[in-house]
PDB file of C-alpha atoms in Angstrom:
ATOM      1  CA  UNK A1017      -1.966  26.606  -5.538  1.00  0.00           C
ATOM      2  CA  UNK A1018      -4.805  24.561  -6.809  1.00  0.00           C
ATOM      3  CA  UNK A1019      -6.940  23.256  -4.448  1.00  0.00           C
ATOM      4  CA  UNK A1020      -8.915  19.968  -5.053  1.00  0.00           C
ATOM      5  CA  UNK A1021     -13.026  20.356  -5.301  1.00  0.00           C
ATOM      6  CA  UNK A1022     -14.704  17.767  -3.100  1.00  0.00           C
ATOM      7  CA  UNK A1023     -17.973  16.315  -3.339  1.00  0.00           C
ATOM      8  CA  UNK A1024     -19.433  17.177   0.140  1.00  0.00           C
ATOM      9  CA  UNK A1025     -20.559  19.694   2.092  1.00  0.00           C
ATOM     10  CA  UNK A1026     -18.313  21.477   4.293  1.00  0.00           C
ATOM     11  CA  UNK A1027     -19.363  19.894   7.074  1.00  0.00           C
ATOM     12  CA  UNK A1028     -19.405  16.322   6.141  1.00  0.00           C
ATOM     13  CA  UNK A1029     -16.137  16.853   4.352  1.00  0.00           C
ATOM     14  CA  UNK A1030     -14.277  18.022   8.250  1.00  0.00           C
ATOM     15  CA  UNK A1031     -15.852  14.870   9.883  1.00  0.00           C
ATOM     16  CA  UNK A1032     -14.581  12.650   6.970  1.00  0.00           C
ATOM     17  CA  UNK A1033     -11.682  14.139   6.520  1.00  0.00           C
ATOM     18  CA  UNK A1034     -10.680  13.746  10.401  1.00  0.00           C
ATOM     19  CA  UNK A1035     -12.163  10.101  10.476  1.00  0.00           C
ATOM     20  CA  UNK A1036      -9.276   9.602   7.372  1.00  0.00           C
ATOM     21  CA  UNK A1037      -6.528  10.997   8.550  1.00  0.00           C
ATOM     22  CA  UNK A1038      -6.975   9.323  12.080  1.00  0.00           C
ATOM     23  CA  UNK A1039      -7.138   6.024  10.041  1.00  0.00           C
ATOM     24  CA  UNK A1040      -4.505   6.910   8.258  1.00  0.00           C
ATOM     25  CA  UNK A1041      -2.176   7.482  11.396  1.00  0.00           C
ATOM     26  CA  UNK A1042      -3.102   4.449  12.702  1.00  0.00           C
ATOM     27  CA  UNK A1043      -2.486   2.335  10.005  1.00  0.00           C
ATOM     28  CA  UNK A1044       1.001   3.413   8.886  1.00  0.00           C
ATOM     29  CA  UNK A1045       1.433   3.109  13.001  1.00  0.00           C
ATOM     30  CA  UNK A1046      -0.049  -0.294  13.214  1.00  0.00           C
ATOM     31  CA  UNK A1047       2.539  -1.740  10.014  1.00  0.00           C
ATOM     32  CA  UNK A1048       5.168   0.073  11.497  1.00  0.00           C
ATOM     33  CA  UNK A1049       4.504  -1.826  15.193  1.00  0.00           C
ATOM     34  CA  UNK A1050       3.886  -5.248  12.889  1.00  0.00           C
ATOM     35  CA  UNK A1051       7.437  -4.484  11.142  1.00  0.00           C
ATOM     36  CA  UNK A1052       9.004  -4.286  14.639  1.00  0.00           C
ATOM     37  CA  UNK A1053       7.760  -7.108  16.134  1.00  0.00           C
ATOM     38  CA  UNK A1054       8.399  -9.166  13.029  1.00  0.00           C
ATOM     39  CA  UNK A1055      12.154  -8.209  13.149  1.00  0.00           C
ATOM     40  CA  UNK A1056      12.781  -8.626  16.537  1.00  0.00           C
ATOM     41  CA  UNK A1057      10.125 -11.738  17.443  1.00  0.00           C
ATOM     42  CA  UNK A1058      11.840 -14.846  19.200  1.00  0.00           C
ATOM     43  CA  UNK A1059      10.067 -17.946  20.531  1.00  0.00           C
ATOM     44  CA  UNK A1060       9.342 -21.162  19.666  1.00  0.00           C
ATOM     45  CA  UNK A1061       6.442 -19.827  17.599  1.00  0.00           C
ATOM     46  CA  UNK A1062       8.300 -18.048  15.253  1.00  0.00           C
ATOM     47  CA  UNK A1063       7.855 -19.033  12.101  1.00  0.00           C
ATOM     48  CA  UNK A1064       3.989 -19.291  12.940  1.00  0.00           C
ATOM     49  CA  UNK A1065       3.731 -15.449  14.067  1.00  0.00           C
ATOM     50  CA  UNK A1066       6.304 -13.904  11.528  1.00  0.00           C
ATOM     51  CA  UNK A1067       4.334 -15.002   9.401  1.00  0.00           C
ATOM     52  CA  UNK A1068       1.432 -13.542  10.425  1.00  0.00           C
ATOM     53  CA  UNK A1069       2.599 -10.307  11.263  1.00  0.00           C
ATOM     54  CA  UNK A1070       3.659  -9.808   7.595  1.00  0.00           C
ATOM     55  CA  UNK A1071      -0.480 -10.168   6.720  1.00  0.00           C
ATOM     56  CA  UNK A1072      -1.168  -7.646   9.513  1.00  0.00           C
ATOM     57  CA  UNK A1073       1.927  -5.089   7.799  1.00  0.00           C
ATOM     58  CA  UNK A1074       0.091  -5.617   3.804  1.00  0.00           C
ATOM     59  CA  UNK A1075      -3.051  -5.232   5.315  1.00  0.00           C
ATOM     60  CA  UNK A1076      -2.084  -1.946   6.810  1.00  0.00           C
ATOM     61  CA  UNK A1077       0.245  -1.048   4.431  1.00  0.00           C
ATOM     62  CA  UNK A1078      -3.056  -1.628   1.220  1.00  0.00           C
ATOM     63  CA  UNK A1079      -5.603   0.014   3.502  1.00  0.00           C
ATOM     64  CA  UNK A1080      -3.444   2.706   4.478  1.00  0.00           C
ATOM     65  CA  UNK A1081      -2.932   3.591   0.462  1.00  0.00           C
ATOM     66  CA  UNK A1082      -6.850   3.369   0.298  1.00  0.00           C
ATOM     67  CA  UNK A1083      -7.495   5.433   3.148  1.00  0.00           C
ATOM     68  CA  UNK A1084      -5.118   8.210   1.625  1.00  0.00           C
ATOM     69  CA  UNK A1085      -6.367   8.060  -1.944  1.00  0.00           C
ATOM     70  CA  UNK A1086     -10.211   8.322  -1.104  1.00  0.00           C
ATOM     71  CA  UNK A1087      -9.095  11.358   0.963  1.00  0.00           C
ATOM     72  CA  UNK A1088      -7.462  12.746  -1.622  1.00  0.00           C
ATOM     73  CA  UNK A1089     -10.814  12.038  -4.080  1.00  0.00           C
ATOM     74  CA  UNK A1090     -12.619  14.052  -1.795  1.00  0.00           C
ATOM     75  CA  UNK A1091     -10.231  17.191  -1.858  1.00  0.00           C
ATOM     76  CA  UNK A1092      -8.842  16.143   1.467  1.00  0.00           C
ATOM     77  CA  UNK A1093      -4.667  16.085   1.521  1.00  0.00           C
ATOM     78  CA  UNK A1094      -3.705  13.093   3.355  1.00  0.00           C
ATOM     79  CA  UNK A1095      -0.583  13.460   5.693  1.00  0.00           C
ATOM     80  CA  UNK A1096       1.332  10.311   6.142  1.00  0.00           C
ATOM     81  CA  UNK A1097       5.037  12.519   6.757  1.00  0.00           C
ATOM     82  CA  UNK A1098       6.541  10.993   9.933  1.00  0.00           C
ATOM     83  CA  UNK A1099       6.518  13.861  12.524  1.00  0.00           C
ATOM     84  CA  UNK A1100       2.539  13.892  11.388  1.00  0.00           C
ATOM     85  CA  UNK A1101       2.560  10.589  12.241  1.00  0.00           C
ATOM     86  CA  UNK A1102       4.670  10.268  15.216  1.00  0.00           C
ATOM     87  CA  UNK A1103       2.557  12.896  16.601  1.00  0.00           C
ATOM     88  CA  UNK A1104      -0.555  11.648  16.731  1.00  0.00           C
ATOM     89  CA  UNK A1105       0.157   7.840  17.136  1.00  0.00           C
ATOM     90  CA  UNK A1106      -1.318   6.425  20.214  1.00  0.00           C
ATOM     91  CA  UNK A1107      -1.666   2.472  19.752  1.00  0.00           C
ATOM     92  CA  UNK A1108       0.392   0.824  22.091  1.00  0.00           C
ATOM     93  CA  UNK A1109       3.499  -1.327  20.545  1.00  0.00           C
ATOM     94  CA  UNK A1110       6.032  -3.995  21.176  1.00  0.00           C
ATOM     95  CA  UNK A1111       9.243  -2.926  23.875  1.00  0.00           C
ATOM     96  CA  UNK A1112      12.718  -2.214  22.640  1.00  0.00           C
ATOM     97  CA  UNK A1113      15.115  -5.237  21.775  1.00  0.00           C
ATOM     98  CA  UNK A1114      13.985  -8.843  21.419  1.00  0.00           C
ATOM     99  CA  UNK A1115      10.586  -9.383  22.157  1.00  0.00           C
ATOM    100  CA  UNK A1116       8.833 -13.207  23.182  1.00  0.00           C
ATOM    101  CA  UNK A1117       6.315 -14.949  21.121  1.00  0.00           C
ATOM    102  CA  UNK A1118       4.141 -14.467  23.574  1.00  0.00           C
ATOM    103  CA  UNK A1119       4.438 -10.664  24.341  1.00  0.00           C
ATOM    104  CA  UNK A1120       4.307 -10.346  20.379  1.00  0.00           C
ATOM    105  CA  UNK A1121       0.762 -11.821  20.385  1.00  0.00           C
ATOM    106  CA  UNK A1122      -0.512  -9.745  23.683  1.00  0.00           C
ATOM    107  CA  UNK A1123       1.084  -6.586  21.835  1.00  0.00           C
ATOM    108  CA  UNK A1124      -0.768  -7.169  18.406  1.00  0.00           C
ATOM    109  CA  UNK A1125      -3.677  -8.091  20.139  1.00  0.00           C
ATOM    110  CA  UNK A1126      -3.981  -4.659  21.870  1.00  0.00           C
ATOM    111  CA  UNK A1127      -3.050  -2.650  19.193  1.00  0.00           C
ATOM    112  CA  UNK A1128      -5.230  -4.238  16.899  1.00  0.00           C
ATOM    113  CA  UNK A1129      -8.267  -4.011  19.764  1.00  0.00           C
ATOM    114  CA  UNK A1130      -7.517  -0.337  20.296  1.00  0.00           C
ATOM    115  CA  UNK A1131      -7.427   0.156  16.549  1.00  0.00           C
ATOM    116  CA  UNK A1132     -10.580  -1.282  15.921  1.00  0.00           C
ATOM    117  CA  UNK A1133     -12.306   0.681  18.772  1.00  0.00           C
ATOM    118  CA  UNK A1134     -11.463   3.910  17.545  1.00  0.00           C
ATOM    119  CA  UNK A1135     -12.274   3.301  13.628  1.00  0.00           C
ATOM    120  CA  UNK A1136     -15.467   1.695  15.506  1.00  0.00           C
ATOM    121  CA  UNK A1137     -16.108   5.591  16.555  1.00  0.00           C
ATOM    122  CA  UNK A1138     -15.275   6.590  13.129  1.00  0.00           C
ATOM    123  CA  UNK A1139     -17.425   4.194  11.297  1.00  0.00           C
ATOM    124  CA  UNK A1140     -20.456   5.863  13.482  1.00  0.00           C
ATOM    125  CA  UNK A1141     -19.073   9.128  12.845  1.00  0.00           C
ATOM    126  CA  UNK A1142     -19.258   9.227   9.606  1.00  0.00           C
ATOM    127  CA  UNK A1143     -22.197   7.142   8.647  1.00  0.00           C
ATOM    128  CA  UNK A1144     -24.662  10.414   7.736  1.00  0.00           C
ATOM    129  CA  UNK A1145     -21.273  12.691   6.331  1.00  0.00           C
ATOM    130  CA  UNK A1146     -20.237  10.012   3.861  1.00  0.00           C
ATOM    131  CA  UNK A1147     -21.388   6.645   3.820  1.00  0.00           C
ATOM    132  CA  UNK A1148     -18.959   5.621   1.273  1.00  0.00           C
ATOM    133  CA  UNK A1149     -15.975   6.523   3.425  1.00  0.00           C
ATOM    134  CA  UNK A1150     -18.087   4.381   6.008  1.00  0.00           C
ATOM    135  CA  UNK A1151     -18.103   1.304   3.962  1.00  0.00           C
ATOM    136  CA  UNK A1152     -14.121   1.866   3.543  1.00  0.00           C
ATOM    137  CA  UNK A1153     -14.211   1.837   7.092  1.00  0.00           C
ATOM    138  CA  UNK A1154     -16.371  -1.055   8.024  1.00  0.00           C
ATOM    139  CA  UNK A1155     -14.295  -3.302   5.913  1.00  0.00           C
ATOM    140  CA  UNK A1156     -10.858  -2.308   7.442  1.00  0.00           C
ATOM    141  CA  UNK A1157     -12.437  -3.074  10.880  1.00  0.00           C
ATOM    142  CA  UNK A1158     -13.663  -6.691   9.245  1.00  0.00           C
ATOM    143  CA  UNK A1159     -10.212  -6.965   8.186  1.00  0.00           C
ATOM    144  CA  UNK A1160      -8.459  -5.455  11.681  1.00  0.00           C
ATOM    145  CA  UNK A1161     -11.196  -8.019  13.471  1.00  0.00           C
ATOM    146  CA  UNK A1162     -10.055 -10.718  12.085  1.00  0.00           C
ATOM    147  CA  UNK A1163      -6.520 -10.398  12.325  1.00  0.00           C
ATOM    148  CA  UNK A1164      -7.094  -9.654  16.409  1.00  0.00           C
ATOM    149  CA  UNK A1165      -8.840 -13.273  15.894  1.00  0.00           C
ATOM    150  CA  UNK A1166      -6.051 -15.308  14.718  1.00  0.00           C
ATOM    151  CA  UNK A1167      -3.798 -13.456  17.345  1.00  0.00           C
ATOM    152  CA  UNK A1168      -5.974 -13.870  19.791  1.00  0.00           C
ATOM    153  CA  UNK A1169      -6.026 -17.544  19.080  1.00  0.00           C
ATOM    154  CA  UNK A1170      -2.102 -17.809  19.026  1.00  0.00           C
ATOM    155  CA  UNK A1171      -2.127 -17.916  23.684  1.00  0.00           C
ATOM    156  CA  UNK A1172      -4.869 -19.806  24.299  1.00  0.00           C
ATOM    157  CA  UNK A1173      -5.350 -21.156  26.407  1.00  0.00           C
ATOM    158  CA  UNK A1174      -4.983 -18.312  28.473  1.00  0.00           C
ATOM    159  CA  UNK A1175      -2.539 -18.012  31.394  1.00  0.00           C
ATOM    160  CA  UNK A1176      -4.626 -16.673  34.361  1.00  0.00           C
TER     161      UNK A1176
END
Protein backbone atom coordinates (compact mmCIF):
# COMPACT_ATOMS: atom_id res chain seq x y z
CA UNK A 1 0.00 0.00 0.00
CA UNK A 2 1.15 3.42 -0.91
CA UNK A 3 1.33 5.71 1.66
CA UNK A 4 0.90 9.52 1.05
CA UNK A 5 4.25 11.85 1.72
CA UNK A 6 3.34 14.84 3.86
CA UNK A 7 4.92 18.05 4.13
CA UNK A 8 5.68 18.20 7.92
CA UNK A 9 7.60 16.91 10.38
CA UNK A 10 6.50 14.04 12.28
CA UNK A 11 5.61 15.84 14.98
CA UNK A 12 3.65 18.65 13.61
CA UNK A 13 1.99 16.22 11.26
CA UNK A 14 0.38 14.01 14.80
CA UNK A 15 -0.82 17.38 16.29
CA UNK A 16 -2.43 18.38 12.91
CA UNK A 17 -3.54 15.40 12.06
CA UNK A 18 -5.49 14.94 15.56
CA UNK A 19 -6.68 18.69 15.46
CA UNK A 20 -8.36 17.34 11.78
CA UNK A 21 -9.82 14.48 12.52
CA UNK A 22 -11.41 15.94 15.81
CA UNK A 23 -12.84 18.65 13.43
CA UNK A 24 -13.80 16.35 11.27
CA UNK A 25 -15.95 14.32 13.90
CA UNK A 26 -17.47 17.21 14.95
CA UNK A 27 -18.58 18.53 11.93
CA UNK A 28 -20.22 15.52 10.25
CA UNK A 29 -21.75 15.34 14.11
CA UNK A 30 -22.82 18.90 14.17
CA UNK A 31 -24.85 18.47 10.34
CA UNK A 32 -26.04 15.35 11.46
CA UNK A 33 -27.64 17.12 14.93
CA UNK A 34 -28.75 20.23 12.37
CA UNK A 35 -30.47 17.43 10.03
CA UNK A 36 -32.38 16.17 13.12
CA UNK A 37 -33.58 19.09 14.45
CA UNK A 38 -34.57 20.37 11.03
CA UNK A 39 -36.79 17.24 10.49
CA UNK A 40 -38.35 17.05 13.58
CA UNK A 41 -38.55 21.11 14.60
CA UNK A 42 -42.19 22.35 15.53
CA UNK A 43 -43.13 25.83 16.78
CA UNK A 44 -44.39 28.80 15.66
CA UNK A 45 -40.89 29.68 14.45
CA UNK A 46 -40.58 27.20 12.02
CA UNK A 47 -40.09 28.35 8.93
CA UNK A 48 -37.59 30.98 10.53
CA UNK A 49 -35.28 28.15 12.18
CA UNK A 50 -35.60 25.40 9.39
CA UNK A 51 -34.30 27.57 7.60
CA UNK A 52 -31.49 28.26 9.39
CA UNK A 53 -30.54 25.00 10.39
CA UNK A 54 -30.11 24.05 6.68
CA UNK A 55 -27.05 27.00 6.66
CA UNK A 56 -25.66 25.40 9.84
CA UNK A 57 -25.94 21.51 7.87
CA UNK A 58 -23.92 23.22 4.32
CA UNK A 59 -21.72 24.87 6.50
CA UNK A 60 -20.76 21.68 8.18
CA UNK A 61 -21.34 19.58 5.50
CA UNK A 62 -18.46 22.23 3.01
CA UNK A 63 -16.11 22.51 5.98
CA UNK A 64 -16.27 19.03 6.83
CA UNK A 65 -15.11 18.16 2.95
CA UNK A 66 -12.30 20.83 3.58
CA UNK A 67 -11.24 19.55 6.75
CA UNK A 68 -10.90 15.95 5.15
CA UNK A 69 -9.18 16.98 1.94
CA UNK A 70 -6.37 19.19 3.59
CA UNK A 71 -5.82 16.08 5.76
CA UNK A 72 -5.53 14.05 3.10
CA UNK A 73 -2.88 16.81 1.33
CA UNK A 74 -0.84 16.33 4.19
CA UNK A 75 -0.65 12.40 4.05
CA UNK A 76 -3.15 12.21 6.84
CA UNK A 77 -6.30 9.60 6.00
CA UNK A 78 -9.33 11.23 7.18
CA UNK A 79 -11.99 8.89 8.83
CA UNK A 80 -15.49 10.08 8.45
CA UNK A 81 -17.01 6.00 8.56
CA UNK A 82 -19.86 6.12 11.11
CA UNK A 83 -18.70 3.84 14.01
CA UNK A 84 -15.45 6.38 13.75
CA UNK A 85 -17.73 8.89 14.13
CA UNK A 86 -20.23 7.69 16.53
CA UNK A 87 -17.37 6.97 18.66
CA UNK A 88 -15.87 9.91 19.28
CA UNK A 89 -18.87 12.38 19.01
CA UNK A 90 -19.42 14.31 22.11
CA UNK A 91 -21.51 17.59 21.21
CA UNK A 92 -24.64 17.47 22.83
CA UNK A 93 -27.91 17.20 20.39
CA UNK A 94 -31.61 17.63 20.11
CA UNK A 95 -33.99 14.67 22.19
CA UNK A 96 -35.82 11.95 20.36
CA UNK A 97 -39.27 12.78 18.61
CA UNK A 98 -40.59 16.29 18.03
CA UNK A 99 -38.58 18.85 19.38
CA UNK A 100 -39.92 22.88 20.24
CA UNK A 101 -38.63 25.89 18.54
CA UNK A 102 -37.32 26.82 21.44
CA UNK A 103 -35.36 23.68 22.62
CA UNK A 104 -34.09 23.64 18.86
CA UNK A 105 -32.38 27.04 19.41
CA UNK A 106 -30.95 26.14 23.15
CA UNK A 107 -29.71 22.75 21.45
CA UNK A 108 -27.85 24.49 18.44
CA UNK A 109 -26.70 27.00 20.60
CA UNK A 110 -24.76 24.49 22.80
CA UNK A 111 -23.54 22.44 20.28
CA UNK A 112 -22.34 25.12 18.31
CA UNK A 113 -20.66 26.79 21.75
CA UNK A 114 -19.06 23.46 22.60
CA UNK A 115 -17.89 23.14 19.02
CA UNK A 116 -16.29 26.28 18.88
CA UNK A 117 -14.49 25.77 22.27
CA UNK A 118 -12.80 22.79 21.33
CA UNK A 119 -11.61 23.90 17.63
CA UNK A 120 -10.71 27.11 19.90
CA UNK A 121 -8.06 24.48 21.57
CA UNK A 122 -7.21 23.29 18.21
CA UNK A 123 -6.66 26.57 16.57
CA UNK A 124 -3.91 27.14 19.55
CA UNK A 125 -2.74 23.76 19.07
CA UNK A 126 -1.74 23.91 15.99
CA UNK A 127 -0.62 27.42 15.40
CA UNK A 128 3.47 26.50 15.47
CA UNK A 129 2.72 22.63 13.70
CA UNK A 130 0.89 24.11 10.74
CA UNK A 131 -0.34 27.44 10.49
CA UNK A 132 -2.15 26.77 7.38
CA UNK A 133 -4.34 24.10 8.95
CA UNK A 134 -4.74 27.01 11.61
CA UNK A 135 -6.14 29.46 9.22
CA UNK A 136 -8.64 26.51 8.06
CA UNK A 137 -9.47 26.47 11.51
CA UNK A 138 -9.90 30.05 12.48
CA UNK A 139 -12.32 30.52 9.70
CA UNK A 140 -14.63 27.52 10.59
CA UNK A 141 -14.78 29.01 14.15
CA UNK A 142 -15.73 32.63 12.34
CA UNK A 143 -18.19 30.67 10.55
CA UNK A 144 -19.42 28.28 13.77
CA UNK A 145 -19.43 31.94 15.74
CA UNK A 146 -21.61 33.34 13.80
CA UNK A 147 -24.10 30.84 13.33
CA UNK A 148 -24.22 30.50 17.50
CA UNK A 149 -25.05 34.41 16.89
CA UNK A 150 -28.10 34.24 14.89
CA UNK A 151 -29.26 31.30 17.21
CA UNK A 152 -28.51 32.92 19.98
CA UNK A 153 -30.58 35.81 18.81
CA UNK A 154 -33.65 33.52 17.90
CA UNK A 155 -34.85 33.47 22.40
CA UNK A 156 -34.14 36.65 23.32
CA UNK A 157 -35.15 37.93 25.29
CA UNK A 158 -34.16 35.43 27.59
CA UNK A 159 -36.51 33.55 29.94
CA UNK A 160 -34.86 33.75 33.43
Amino acid sequence: MTVMKSTLPEDARKVTGDALQSTLVDLVGLSLIGKQAHWNLVGPRFRSIHLQLDEVVTAARDFSDTVAERAAALGLPPDGRPETIASAFTLPGPKDGWVRDTEVVGVMVESLEAAITRLRERIEATEKADPVTQDLLIAITAELEKQRWMFDAENWPKDS
